[in-house]
Tab-separated table of C-alpha atoms and ligand atoms in Angstrom:
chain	number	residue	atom	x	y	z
A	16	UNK	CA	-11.423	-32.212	48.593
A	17	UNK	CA	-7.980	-30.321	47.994
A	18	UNK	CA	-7.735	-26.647	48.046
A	19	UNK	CA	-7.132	-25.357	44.440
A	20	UNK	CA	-4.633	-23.255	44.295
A	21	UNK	CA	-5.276	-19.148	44.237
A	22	UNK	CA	-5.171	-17.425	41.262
A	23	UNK	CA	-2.100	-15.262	42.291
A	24	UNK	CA	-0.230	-18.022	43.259
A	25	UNK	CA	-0.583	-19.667	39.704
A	26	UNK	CA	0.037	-16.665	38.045
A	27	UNK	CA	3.611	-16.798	40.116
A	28	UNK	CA	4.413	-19.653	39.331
A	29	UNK	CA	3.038	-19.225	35.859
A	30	UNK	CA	5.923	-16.315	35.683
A	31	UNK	CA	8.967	-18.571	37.105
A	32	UNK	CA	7.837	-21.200	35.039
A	33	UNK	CA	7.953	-18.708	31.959
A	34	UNK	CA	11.752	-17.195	32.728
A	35	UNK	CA	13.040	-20.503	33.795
A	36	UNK	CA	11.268	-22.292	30.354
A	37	UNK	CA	12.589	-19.011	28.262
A	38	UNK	CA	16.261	-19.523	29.726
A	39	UNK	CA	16.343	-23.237	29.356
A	40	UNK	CA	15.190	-22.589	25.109
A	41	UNK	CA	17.863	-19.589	24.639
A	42	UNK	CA	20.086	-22.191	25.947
A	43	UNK	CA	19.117	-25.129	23.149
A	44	UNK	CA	19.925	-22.914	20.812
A	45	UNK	CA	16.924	-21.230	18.374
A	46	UNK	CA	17.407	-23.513	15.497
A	47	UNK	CA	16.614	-27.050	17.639
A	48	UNK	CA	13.231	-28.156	16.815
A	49	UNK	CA	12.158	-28.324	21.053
A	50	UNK	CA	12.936	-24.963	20.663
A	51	UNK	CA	11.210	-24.052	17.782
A	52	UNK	CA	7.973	-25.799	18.481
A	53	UNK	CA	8.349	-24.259	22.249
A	54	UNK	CA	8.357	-20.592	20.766
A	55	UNK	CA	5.352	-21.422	18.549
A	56	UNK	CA	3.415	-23.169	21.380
A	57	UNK	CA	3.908	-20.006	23.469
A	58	UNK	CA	3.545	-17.244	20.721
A	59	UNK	CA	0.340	-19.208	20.164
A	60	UNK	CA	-0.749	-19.386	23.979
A	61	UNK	CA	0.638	-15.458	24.273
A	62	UNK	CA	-1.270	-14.307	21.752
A	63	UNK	CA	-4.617	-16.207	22.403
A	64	UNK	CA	-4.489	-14.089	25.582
A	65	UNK	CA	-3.471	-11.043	24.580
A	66	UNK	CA	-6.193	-11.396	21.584
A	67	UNK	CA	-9.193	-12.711	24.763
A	68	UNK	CA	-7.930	-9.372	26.474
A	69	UNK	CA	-8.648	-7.269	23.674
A	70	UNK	CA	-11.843	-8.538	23.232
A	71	UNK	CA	-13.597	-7.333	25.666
A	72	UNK	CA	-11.619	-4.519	25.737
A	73	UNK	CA	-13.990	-2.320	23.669
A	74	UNK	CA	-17.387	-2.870	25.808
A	75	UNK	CA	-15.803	-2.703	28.996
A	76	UNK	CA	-14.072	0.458	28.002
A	77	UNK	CA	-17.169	2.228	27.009
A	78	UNK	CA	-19.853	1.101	29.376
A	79	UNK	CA	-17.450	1.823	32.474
A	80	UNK	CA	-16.340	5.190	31.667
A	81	UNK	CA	-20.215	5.877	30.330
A	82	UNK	CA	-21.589	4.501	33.705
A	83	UNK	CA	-18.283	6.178	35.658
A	84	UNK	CA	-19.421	9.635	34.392
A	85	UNK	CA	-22.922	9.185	34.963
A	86	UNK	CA	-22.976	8.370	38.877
A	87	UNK	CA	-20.158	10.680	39.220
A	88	UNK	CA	-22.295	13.304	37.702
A	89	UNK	CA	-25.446	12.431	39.563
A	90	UNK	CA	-23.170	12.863	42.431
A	91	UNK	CA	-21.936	16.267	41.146
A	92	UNK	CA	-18.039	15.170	41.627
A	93	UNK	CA	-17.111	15.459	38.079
A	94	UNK	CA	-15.387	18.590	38.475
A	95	UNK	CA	-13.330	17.608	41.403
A	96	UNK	CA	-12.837	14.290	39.554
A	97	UNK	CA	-11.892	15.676	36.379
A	98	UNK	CA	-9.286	18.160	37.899
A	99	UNK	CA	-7.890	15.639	40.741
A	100	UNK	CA	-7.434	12.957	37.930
A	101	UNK	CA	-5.886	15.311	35.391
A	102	UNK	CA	-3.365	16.823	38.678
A	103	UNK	CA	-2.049	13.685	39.502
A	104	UNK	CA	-1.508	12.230	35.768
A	105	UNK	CA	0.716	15.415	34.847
A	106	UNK	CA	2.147	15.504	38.181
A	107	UNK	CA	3.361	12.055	38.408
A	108	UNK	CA	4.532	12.053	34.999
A	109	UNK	CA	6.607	15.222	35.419
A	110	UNK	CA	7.949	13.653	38.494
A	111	UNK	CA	9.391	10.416	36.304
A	112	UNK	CA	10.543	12.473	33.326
A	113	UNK	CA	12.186	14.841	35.403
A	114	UNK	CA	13.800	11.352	37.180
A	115	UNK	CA	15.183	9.519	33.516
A	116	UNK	CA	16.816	13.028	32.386
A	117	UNK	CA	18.434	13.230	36.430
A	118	UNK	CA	19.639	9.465	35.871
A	119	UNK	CA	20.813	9.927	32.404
A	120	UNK	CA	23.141	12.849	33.461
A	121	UNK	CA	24.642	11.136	36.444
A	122	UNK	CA	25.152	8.168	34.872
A	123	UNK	CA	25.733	9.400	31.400
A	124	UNK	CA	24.825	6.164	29.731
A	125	UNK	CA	26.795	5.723	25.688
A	126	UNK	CA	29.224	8.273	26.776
A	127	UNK	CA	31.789	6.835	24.737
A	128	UNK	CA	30.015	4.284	22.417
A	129	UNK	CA	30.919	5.294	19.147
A	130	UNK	CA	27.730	5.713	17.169
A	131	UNK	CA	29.168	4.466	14.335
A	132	UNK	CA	28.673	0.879	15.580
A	133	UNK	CA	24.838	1.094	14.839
A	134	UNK	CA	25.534	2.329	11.832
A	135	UNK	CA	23.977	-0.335	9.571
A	136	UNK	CA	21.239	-0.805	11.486
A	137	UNK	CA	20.188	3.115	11.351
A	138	UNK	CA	20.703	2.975	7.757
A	139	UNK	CA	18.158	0.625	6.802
A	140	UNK	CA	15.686	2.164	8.900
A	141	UNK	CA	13.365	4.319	7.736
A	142	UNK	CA	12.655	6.785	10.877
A	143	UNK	CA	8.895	8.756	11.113
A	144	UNK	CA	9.307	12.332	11.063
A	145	UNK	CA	7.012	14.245	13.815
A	146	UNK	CA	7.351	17.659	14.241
A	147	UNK	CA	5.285	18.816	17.271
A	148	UNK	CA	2.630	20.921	15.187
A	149	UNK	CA	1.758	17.919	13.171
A	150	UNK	CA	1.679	15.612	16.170
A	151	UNK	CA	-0.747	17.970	18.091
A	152	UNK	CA	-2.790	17.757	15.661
A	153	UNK	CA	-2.548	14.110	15.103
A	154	UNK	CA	-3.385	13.740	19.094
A	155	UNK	CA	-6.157	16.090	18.582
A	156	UNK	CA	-7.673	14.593	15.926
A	157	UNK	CA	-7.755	11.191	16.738
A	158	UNK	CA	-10.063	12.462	20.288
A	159	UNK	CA	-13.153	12.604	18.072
A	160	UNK	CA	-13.580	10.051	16.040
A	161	UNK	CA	-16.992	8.402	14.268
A	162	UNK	CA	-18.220	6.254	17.513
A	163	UNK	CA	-18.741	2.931	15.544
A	164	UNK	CA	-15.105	3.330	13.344
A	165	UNK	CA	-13.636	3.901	17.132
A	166	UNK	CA	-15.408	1.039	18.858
A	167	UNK	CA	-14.654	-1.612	15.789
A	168	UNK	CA	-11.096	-0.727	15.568
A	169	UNK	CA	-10.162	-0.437	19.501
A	170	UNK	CA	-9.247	2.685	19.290
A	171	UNK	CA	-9.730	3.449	23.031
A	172	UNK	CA	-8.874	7.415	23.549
A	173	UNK	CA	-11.681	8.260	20.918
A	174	UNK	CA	-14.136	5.605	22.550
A	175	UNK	CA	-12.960	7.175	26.355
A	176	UNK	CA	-13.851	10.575	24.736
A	177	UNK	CA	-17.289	8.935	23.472
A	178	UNK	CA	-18.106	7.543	26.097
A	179	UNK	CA	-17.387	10.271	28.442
A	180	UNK	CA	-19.912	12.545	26.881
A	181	UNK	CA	-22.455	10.055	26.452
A	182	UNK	CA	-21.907	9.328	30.310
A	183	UNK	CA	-22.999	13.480	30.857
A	184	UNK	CA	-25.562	13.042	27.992
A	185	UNK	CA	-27.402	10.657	30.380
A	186	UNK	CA	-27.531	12.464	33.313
A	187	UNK	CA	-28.446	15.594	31.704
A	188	UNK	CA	-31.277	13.998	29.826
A	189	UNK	CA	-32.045	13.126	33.576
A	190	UNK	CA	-35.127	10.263	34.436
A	191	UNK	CA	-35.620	9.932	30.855
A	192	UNK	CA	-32.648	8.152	30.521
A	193	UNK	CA	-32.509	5.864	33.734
A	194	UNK	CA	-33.045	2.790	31.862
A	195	UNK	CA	-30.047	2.950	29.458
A	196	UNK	CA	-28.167	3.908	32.773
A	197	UNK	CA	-29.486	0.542	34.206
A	198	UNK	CA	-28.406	-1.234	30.808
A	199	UNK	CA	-25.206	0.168	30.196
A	200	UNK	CA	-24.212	-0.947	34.361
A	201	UNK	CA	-25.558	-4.813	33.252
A	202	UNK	CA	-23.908	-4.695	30.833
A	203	UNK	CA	-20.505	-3.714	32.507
A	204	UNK	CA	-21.310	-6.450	34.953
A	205	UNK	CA	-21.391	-9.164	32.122
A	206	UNK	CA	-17.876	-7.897	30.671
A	207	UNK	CA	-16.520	-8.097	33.697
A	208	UNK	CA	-17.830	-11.551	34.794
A	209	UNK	CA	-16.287	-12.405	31.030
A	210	UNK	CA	-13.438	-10.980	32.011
A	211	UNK	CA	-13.338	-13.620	35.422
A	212	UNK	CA	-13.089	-16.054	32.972
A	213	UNK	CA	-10.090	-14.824	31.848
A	214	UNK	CA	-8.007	-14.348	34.112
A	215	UNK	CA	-8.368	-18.145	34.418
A	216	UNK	CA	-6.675	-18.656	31.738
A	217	UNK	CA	-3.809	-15.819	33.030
A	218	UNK	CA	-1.078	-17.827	34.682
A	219	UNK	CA	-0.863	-19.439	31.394
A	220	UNK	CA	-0.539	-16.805	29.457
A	221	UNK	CA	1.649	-14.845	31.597
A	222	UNK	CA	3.829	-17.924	31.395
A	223	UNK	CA	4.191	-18.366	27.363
A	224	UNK	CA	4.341	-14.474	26.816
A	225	UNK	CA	7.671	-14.334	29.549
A	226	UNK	CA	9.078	-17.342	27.804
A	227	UNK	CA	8.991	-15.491	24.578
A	228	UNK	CA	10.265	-12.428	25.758
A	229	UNK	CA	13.277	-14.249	28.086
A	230	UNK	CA	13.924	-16.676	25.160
A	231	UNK	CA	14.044	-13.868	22.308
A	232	UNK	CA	16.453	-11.546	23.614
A	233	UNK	CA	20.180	-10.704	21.779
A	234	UNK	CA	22.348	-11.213	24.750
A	235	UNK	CA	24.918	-9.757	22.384
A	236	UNK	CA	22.894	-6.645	22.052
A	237	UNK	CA	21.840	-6.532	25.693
A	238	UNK	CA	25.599	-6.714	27.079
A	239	UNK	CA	27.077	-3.894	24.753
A	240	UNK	CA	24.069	-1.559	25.817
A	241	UNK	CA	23.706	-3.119	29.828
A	242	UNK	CA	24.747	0.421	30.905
A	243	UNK	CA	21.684	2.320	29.362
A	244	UNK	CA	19.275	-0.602	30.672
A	245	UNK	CA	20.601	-0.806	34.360
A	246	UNK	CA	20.001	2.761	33.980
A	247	UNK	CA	16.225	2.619	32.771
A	248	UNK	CA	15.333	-0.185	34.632
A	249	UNK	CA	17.055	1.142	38.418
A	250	UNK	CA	14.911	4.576	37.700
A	251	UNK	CA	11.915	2.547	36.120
A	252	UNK	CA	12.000	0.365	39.808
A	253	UNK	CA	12.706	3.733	41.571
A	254	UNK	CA	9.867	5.124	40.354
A	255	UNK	CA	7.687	2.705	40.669
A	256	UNK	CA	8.790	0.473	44.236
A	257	UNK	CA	9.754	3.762	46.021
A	258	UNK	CA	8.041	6.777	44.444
A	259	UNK	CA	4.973	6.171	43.220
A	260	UNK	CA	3.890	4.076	46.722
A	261	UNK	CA	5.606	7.148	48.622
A	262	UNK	CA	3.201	9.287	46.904
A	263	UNK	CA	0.326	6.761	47.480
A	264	UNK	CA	1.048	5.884	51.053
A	265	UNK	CA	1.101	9.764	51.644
A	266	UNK	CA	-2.035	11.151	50.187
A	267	UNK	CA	-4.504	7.829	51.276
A	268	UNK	CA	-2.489	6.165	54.077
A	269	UNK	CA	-2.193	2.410	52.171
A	270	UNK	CA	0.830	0.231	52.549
A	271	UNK	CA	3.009	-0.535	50.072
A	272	UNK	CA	2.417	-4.291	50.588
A	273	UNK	CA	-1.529	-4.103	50.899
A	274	UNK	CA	-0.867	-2.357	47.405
A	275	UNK	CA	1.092	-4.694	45.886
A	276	UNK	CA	-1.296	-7.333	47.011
A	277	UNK	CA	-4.047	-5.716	45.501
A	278	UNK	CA	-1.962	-4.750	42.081
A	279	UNK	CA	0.043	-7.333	41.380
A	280	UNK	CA	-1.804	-9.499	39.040
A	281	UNK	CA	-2.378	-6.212	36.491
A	282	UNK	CA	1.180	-5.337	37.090
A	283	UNK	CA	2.345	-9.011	35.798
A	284	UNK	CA	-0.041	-8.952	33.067
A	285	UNK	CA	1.437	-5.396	31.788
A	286	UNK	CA	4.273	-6.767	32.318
A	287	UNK	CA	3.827	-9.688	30.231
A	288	UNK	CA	2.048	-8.012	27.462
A	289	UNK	CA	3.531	-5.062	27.158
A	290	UNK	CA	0.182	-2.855	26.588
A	291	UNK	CA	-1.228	-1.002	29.032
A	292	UNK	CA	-4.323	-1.083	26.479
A	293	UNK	CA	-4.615	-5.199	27.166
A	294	UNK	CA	-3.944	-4.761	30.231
A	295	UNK	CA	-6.499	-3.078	31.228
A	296	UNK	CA	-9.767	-5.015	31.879
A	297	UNK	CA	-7.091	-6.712	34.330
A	298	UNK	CA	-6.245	-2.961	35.985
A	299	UNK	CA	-10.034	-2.221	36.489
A	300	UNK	CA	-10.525	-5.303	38.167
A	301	UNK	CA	-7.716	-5.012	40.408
A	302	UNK	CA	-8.356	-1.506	41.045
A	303	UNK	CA	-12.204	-1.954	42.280
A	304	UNK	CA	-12.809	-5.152	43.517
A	305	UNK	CA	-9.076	-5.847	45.143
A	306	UNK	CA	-8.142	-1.828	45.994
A	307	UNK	CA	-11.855	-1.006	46.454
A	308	UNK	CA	-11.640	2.256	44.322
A	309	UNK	CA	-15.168	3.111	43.770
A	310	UNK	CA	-16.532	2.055	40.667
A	311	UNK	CA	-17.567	5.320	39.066
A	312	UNK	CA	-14.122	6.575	39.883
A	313	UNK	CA	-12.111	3.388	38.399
A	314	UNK	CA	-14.318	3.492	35.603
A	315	UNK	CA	-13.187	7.037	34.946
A	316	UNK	CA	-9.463	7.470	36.204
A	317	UNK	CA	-8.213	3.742	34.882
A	318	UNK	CA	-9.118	4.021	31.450
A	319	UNK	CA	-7.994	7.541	30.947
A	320	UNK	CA	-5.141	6.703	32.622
A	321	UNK	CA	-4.045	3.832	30.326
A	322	UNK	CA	-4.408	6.398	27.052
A	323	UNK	CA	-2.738	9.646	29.157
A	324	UNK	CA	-0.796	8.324	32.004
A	325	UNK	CA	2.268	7.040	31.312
A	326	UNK	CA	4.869	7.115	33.825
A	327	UNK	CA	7.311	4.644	32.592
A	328	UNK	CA	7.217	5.889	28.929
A	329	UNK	CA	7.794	9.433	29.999
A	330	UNK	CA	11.235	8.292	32.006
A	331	UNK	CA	12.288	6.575	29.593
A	332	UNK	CA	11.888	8.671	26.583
A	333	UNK	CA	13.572	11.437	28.765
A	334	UNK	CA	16.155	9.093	29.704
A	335	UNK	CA	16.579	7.819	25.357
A	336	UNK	CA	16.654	11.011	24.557
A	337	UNK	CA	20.333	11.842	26.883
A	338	UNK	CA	21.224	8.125	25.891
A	339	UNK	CA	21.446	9.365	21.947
A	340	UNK	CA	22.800	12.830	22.802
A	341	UNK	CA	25.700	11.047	24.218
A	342	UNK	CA	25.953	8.424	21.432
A	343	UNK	CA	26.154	11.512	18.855
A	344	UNK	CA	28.588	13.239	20.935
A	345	UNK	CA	26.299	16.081	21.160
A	346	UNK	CA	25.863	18.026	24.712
A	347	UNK	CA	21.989	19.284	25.534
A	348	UNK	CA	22.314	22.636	27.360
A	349	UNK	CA	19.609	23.172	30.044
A	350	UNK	CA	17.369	24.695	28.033
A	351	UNK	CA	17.486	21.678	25.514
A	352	UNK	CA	16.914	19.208	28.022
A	353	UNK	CA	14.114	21.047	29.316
A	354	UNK	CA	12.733	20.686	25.559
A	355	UNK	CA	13.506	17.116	26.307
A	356	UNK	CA	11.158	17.081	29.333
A	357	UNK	CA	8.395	18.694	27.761
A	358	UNK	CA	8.079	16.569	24.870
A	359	UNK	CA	9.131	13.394	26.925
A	360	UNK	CA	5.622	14.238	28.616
A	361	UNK	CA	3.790	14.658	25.204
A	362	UNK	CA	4.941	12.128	23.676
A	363	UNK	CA	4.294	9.708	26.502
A	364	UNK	CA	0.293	10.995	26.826
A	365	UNK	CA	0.112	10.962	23.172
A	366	UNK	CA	1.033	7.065	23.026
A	367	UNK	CA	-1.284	4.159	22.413
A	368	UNK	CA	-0.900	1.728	25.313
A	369	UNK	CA	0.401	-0.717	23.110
A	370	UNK	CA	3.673	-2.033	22.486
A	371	UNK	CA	6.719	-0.453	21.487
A	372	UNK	CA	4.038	2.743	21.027
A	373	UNK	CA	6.690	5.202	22.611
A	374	UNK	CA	9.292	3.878	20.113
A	375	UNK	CA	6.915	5.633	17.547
A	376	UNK	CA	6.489	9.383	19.818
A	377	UNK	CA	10.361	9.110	20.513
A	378	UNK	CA	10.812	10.193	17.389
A	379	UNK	CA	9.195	13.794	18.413
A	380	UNK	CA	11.452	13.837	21.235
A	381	UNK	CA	14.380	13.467	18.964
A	382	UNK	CA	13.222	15.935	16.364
A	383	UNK	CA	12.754	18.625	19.091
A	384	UNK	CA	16.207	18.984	19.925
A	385	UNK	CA	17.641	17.718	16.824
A	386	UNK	CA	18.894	14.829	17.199
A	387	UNK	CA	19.317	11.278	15.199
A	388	UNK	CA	15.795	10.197	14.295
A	389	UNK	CA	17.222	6.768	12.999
A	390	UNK	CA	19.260	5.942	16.634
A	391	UNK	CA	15.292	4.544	17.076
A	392	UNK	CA	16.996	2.055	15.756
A	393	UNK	CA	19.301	0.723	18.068
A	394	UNK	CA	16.872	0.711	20.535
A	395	UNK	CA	14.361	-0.914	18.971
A	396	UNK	CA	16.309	-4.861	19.341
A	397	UNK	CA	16.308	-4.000	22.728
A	398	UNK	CA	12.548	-2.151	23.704
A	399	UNK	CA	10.429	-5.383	24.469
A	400	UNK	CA	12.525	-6.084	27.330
A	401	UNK	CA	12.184	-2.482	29.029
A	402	UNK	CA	8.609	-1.931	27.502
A	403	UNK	CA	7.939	-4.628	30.135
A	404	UNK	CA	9.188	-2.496	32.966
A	405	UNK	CA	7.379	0.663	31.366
A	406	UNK	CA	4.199	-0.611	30.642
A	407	UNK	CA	4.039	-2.343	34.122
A	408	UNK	CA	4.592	1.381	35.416
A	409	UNK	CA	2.634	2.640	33.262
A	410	UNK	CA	0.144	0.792	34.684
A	411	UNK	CA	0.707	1.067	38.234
A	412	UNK	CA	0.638	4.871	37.884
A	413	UNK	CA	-3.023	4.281	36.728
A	414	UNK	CA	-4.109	2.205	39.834
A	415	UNK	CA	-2.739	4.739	42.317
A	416	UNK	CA	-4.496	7.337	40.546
A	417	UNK	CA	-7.158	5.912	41.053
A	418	UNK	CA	-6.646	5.721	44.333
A	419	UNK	CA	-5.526	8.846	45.156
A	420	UNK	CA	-8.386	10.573	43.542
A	421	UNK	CA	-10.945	8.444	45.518
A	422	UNK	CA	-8.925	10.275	48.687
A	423	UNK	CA	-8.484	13.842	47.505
A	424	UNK	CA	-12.456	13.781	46.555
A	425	UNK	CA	-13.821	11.947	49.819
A	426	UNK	CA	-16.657	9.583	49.931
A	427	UNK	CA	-19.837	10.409	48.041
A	428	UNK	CA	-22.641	12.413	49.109
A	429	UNK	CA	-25.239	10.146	48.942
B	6	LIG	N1	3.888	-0.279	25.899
B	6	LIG	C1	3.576	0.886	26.661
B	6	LIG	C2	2.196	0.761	27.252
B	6	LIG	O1	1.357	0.080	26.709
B	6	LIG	C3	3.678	2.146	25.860
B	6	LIG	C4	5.110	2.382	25.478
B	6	LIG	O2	5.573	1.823	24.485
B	6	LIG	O3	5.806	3.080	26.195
B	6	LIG	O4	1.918	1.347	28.272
């Protein structure tokens, strides 16, 4: 009988088949019908995967952070877990905010674009105002929500924050509760045997959703701003091919490669989809059964991570943030920039992980140091393209977490 193919190899070729398909329709031309019915075939196929994703989102969500909690509890490492986890996310987001505001003043990206040429499009947009008192207490509100409002409308941080004290909830209640334990841990199994299924369906996915985004982009566009993508992208790939497997490789020993290996079909799929959010029943499955990160710490660190830990989006809003400074002509002293930094950090744990989300907390960036609120706009035509690289940080920053927290706590007591 001949060998099927492995999964990661179709999702490869699902991805060169994608570009390659996505090039060939830009060049037909958007108004031939092949290339119309192309784009709806694969915004249908994209979607239909994205939407399977997000299904079992919800219930694998909740029952792995509930479950996560509760063995880590009965193994009394929730403290150590809770501060490792929280270290490293701040950490390793300071570390790539720090790296687009370094990047954006050597390279001083729109130094010399006249902001005048985005003028129409910043007129007819209508920004969001954010000031940072009203977005704390957006952030802060939307942590405790009604459990069953949360759970029906995927809105993951107030589920995590359910979940997470349901999780202590059961082992505090102790033998009493041993049963729901057992229920809530078949239950993860099922999801993620669901979620198997899935991925079967990935390299086609993958495929359609890269064919949109290669066939959809405004090469116009792209060429006049090419300077302020080379420069997100080269410190997006710096961060995440050089730092964030330095960091990795130093605190637990693992290759780069042996990473990669293990990562690479949740770093396509975030790629693809540009949510860390969909994403991430693909993340949890790479993270424990290809990186062997120990269940109850996955099912802790990985979700959290894909609300709070946002590498990419932090660089980059840092990065924006010089990028329309120099557009406006306007110089941020240090002191500004480190305003910059700080709210480059807030606004990237206080987006969804869906996409374009840090588009929307940009705008508190902005506001902090006074600057354009409507130059969101001319980098909106252009955000799918480097929300892929983001959100494919993004989540890569969640899986070595993960793995770095499994080090810095050691094995269980059992
Ligand atoms: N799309 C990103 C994510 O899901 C968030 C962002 O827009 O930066 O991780």
């Amino acid at each position: 009988m001949k060998k099927r193919m492995s999964l990661n190899t179709q999702i490869l070729l699902g991805v060169l088949a994608g570009i390659l398909l996505g090039a060939g329709i830009s060049g037909l031309g958007r108004d031939s019908s092949l290339a119309e019915n192309g784009l709806y075939a694969a915004g249908l196929i994209g979607t239909l995967f994205i939407d399977l994703l997000k299904m079992v989102l919800v219930p694998l969500v909740f029952t792995s952070i509930a479950v996560g909690v509760a063995n880590l509890r009965a193994h009394q490492q929730m403290h150590r877990v809770w501060q490792a986890t929280l270290g490293f996310f701040v950490f390793s987001m300071a570390l790539a905010a720090m790296l687009g505001l370094a990047a954006a003043n050597l390279f001083q990206p729109g130094k010399g674009l006249p902001l005048a040429m985005f003028q129409d499009a910043m007129q007819g947009f209508e920004a969001r105002q954010m000031s940072l008192p009203d977005f704390f207490a957006q952030f802060l509100h939307s942590l405790f929500q009604n459990p069953v409002t949360a759970l029906a409308q995927g809105d993951i941080l107030a589920v995590v924050v359910f979940a997470l004290l349901l999780g202590i909830a059961l082992v505090v209640g102790g033998q009493r509760y041993a049963n729901i334990v057992v229920l809530l841990q078949e239950c993860l199994e099922l999801v993620l045997m669901l979620v198997g299924w899935i991925m079967r369906l990935a390299p086609l996915g993958i495929m359609a959703l890269l064919l949109q985004l290669t066939a959809t982009q405004d090469i116009h566009l792209l060429a006049v701003l090419m300077e302020f993508i080379l420069v997100v992208v080269g410190t997006t790939l710096l961060h995440g091919v050089v730092l964030l497997p330095l960091i990795l490789y130093l605190a637990t020993g693992m290759s780069p490669l042996r990473f990669w290996r293990g990562a690479r079909e949740a770093l396509i799929t975030a790629f693809a989809t540009s949510s860390s959010s969909a994403t991430l029943p693909v993340t949890l499955r790479c993270a424990e059964q290809h990186l062997h990160v120990r269940r109850d710490v996955a099912g802790f660190v990985v979700p959290l991570g894909a609300t709070l830990n946002m590498d990419g989006t932090a660089l980059y809003e840092a990065a924006a943030a010089l990028f329309v400074a120099n557009l406006a002509g306007i110089e941020l002293d240090p002191v500004q920039q480190m305003v910059v930094f700080v709210t480059a950090m807030l606004g990237a744990m206080g987006a969804p992980g869906i996409p374009s989300a840090g588009m929307v907390t940009m705008a508190l960036v902005l506001q902090a140091v006074g600057l354009p609120v409507e130059a969101i706009a001319i980098l909106l035509p252009i955000d799918r393209l480097l929300d892929a690289f983001r959100t494919a940080v993004n989540v890569e920053g969640d899986m070595v977490g993960g793995l770095v927290v499994q080090a810095w706590i050691g094995e269980p007591r059992s």
